Backbone as a chain_set.jsonl record, in Angstrom:
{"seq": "XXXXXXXXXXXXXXXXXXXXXXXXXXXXXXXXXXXXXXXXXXXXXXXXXXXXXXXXXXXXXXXXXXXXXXXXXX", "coords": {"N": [[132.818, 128.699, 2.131], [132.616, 128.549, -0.994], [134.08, 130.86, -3.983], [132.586, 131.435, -6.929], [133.061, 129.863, -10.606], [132.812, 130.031, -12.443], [130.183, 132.288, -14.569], [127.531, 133.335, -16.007], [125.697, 136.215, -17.35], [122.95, 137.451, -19.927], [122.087, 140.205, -21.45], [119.312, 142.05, -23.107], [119.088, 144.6, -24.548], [116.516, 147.427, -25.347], [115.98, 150.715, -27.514], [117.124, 153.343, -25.907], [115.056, 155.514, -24.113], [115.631, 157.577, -22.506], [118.444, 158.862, -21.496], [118.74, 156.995, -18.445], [117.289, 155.221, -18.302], [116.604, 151.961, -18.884], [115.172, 149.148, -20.646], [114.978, 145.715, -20.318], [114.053, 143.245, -22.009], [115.206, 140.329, -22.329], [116.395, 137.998, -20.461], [119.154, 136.156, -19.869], [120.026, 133.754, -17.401], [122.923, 132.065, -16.777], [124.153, 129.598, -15.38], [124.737, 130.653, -13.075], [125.179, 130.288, -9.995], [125.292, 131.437, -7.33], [122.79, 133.063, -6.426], [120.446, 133.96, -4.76], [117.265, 132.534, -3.396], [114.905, 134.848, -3.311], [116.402, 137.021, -4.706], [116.339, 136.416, -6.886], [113.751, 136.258, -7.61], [113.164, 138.699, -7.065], [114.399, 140.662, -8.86], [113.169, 139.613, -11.476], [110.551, 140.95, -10.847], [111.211, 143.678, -11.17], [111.815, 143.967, -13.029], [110.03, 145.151, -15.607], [109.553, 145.083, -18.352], [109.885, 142.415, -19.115], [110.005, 139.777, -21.271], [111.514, 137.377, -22.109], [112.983, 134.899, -20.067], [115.48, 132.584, -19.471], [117.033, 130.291, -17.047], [119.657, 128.384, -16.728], [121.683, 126.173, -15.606], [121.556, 126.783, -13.014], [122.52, 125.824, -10.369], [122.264, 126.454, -7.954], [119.572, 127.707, -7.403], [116.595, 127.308, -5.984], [113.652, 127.742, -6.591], [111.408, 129.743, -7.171], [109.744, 133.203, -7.435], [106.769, 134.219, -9.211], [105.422, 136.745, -10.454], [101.809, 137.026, -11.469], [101.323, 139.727, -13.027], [103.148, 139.484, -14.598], [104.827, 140.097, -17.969], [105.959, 138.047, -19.232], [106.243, 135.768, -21.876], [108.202, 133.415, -22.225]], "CA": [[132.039, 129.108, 0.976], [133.264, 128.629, -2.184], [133.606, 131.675, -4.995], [132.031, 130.971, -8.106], [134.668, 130.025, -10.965], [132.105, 130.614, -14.301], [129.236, 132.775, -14.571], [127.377, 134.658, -17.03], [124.501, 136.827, -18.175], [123.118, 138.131, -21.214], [121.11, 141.21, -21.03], [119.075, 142.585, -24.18], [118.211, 146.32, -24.206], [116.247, 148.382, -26.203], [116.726, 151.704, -27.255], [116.83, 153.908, -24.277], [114.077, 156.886, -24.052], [116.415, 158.67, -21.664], [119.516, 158.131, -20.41], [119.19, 156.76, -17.008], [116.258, 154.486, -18.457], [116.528, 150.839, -19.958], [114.164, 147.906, -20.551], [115.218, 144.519, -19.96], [112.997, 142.019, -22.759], [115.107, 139.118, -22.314], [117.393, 137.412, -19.503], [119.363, 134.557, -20.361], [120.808, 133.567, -16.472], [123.615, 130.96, -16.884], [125.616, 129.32, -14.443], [124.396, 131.272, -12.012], [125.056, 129.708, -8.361], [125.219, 131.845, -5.833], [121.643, 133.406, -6.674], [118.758, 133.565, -3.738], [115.312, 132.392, -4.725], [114.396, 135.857, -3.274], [117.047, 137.516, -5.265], [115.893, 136.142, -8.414], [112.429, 136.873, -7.652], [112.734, 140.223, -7.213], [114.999, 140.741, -10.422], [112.227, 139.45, -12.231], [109.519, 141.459, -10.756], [111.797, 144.999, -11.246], [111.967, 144.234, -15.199], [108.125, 145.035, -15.79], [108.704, 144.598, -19.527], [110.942, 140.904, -19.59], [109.633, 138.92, -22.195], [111.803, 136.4, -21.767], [113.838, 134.366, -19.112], [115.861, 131.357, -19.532], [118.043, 129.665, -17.17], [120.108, 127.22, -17.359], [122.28, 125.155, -14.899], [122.184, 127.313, -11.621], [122.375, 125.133, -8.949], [121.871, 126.956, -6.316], [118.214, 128.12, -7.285], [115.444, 125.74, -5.936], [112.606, 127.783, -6.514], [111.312, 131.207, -7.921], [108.298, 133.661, -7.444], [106.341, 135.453, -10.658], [103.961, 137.409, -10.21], [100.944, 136.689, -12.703], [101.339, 140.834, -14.069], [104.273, 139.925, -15.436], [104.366, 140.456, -19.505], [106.804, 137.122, -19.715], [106.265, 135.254, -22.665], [108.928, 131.919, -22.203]], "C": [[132.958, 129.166, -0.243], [132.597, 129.603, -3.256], [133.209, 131.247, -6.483], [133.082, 131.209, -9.326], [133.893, 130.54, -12.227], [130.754, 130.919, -13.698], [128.548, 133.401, -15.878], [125.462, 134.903, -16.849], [124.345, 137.496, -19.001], [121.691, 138.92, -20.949], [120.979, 142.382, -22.397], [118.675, 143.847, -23.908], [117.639, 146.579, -25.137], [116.786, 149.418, -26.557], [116.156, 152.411, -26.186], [116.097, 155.091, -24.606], [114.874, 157.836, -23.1], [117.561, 158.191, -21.63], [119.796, 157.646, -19.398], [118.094, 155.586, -16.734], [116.715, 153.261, -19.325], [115.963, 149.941, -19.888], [115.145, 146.675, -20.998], [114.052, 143.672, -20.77], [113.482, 140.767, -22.674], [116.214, 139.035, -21.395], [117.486, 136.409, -19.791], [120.599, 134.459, -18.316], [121.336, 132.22, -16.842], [124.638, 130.589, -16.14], [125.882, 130.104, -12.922], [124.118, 130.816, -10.727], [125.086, 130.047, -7.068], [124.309, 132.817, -5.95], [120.594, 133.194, -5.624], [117.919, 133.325, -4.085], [115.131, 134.205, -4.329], [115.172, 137.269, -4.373], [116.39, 137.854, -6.718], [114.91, 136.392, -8.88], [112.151, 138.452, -7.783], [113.448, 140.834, -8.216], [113.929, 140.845, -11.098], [111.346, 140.171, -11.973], [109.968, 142.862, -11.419], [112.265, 145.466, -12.75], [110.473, 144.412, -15.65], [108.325, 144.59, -17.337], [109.464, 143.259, -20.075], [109.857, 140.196, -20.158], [109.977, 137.274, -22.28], [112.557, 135.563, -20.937], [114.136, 132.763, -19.125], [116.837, 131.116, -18.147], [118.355, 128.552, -16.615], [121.569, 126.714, -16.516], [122.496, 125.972, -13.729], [121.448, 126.422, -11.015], [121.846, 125.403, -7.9], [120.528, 127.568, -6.607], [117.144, 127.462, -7.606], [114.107, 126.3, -6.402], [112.676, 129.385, -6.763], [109.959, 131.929, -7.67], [107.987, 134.504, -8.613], [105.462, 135.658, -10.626], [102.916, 137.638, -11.951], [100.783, 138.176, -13.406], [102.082, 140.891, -14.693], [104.223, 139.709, -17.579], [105.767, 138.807, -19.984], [106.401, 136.227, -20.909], [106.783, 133.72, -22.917], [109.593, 132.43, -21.385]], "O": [[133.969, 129.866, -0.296], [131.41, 129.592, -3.58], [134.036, 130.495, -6.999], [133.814, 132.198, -9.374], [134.377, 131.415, -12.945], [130.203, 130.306, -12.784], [129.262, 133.958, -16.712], [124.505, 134.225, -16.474], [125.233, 138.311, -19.253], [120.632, 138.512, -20.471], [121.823, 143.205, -22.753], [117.895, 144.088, -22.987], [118.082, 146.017, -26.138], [117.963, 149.562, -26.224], [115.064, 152.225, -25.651], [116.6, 155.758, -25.51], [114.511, 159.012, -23.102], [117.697, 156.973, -21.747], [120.985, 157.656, -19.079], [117.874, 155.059, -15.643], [117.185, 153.497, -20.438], [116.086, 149.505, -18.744], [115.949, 146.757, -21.928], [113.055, 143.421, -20.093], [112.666, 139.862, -22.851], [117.042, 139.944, -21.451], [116.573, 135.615, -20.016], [121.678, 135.035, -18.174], [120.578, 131.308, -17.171], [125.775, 131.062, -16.158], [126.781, 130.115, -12.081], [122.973, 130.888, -10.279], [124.973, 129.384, -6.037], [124.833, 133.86, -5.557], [119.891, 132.186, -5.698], [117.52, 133.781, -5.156], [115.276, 134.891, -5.341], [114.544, 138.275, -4.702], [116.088, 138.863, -7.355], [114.718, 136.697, -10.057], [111.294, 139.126, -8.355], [112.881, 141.888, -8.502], [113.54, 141.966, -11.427], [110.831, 140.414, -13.064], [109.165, 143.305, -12.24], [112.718, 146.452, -13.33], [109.916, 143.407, -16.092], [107.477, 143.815, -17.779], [109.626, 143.061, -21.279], [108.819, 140.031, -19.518], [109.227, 136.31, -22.431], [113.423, 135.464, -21.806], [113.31, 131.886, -18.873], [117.665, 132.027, -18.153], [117.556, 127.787, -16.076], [122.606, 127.051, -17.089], [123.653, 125.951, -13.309], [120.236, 126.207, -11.028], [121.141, 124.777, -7.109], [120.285, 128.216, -5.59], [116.698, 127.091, -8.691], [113.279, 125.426, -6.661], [113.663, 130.106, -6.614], [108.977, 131.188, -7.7], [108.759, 135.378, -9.006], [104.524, 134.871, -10.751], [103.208, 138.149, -13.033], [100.114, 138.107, -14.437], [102.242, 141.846, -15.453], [103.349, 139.053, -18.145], [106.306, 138.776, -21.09], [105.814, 135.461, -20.144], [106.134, 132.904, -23.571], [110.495, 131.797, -20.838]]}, "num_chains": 1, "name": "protein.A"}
């Protein structure tokens, strides 16, 4: 198995209503290859208010689930 040599993510917040609380509106995943479809799926479900989700050259993810309550936008 080979470790992954570049990665990134960019993760927008709001402001926080508590401290131990933060909303997630946009995910930019990049480069992201050692990612499960189920992984990724359930990321996405556990952000109820993501707006948006890009990404952009992970290899390793053939396929994705989104559930039609989600508030995604692009």
């Amino acid at each position: 198995m080979q470790n992954p040599t570049h990665f990134g993510w960019q993760i927008e917040l709001n402001h926080q209503p508590t401290p131990s609380t933060f909303f997630v509106k946009t995910l930019n995943l990049i480069s992201v290859n050692h990612l499960s479809n189920e992984a990724a799926s359930c990321m996405v479900s556990k952000f109820g208010l993501l707006e948006n989700l890009k990404i952009i050259g992970c290899h390793g993810l053939e396929s994705m689930s989104i559930a039609s309550d989600t508030k995604l936008l692009s």
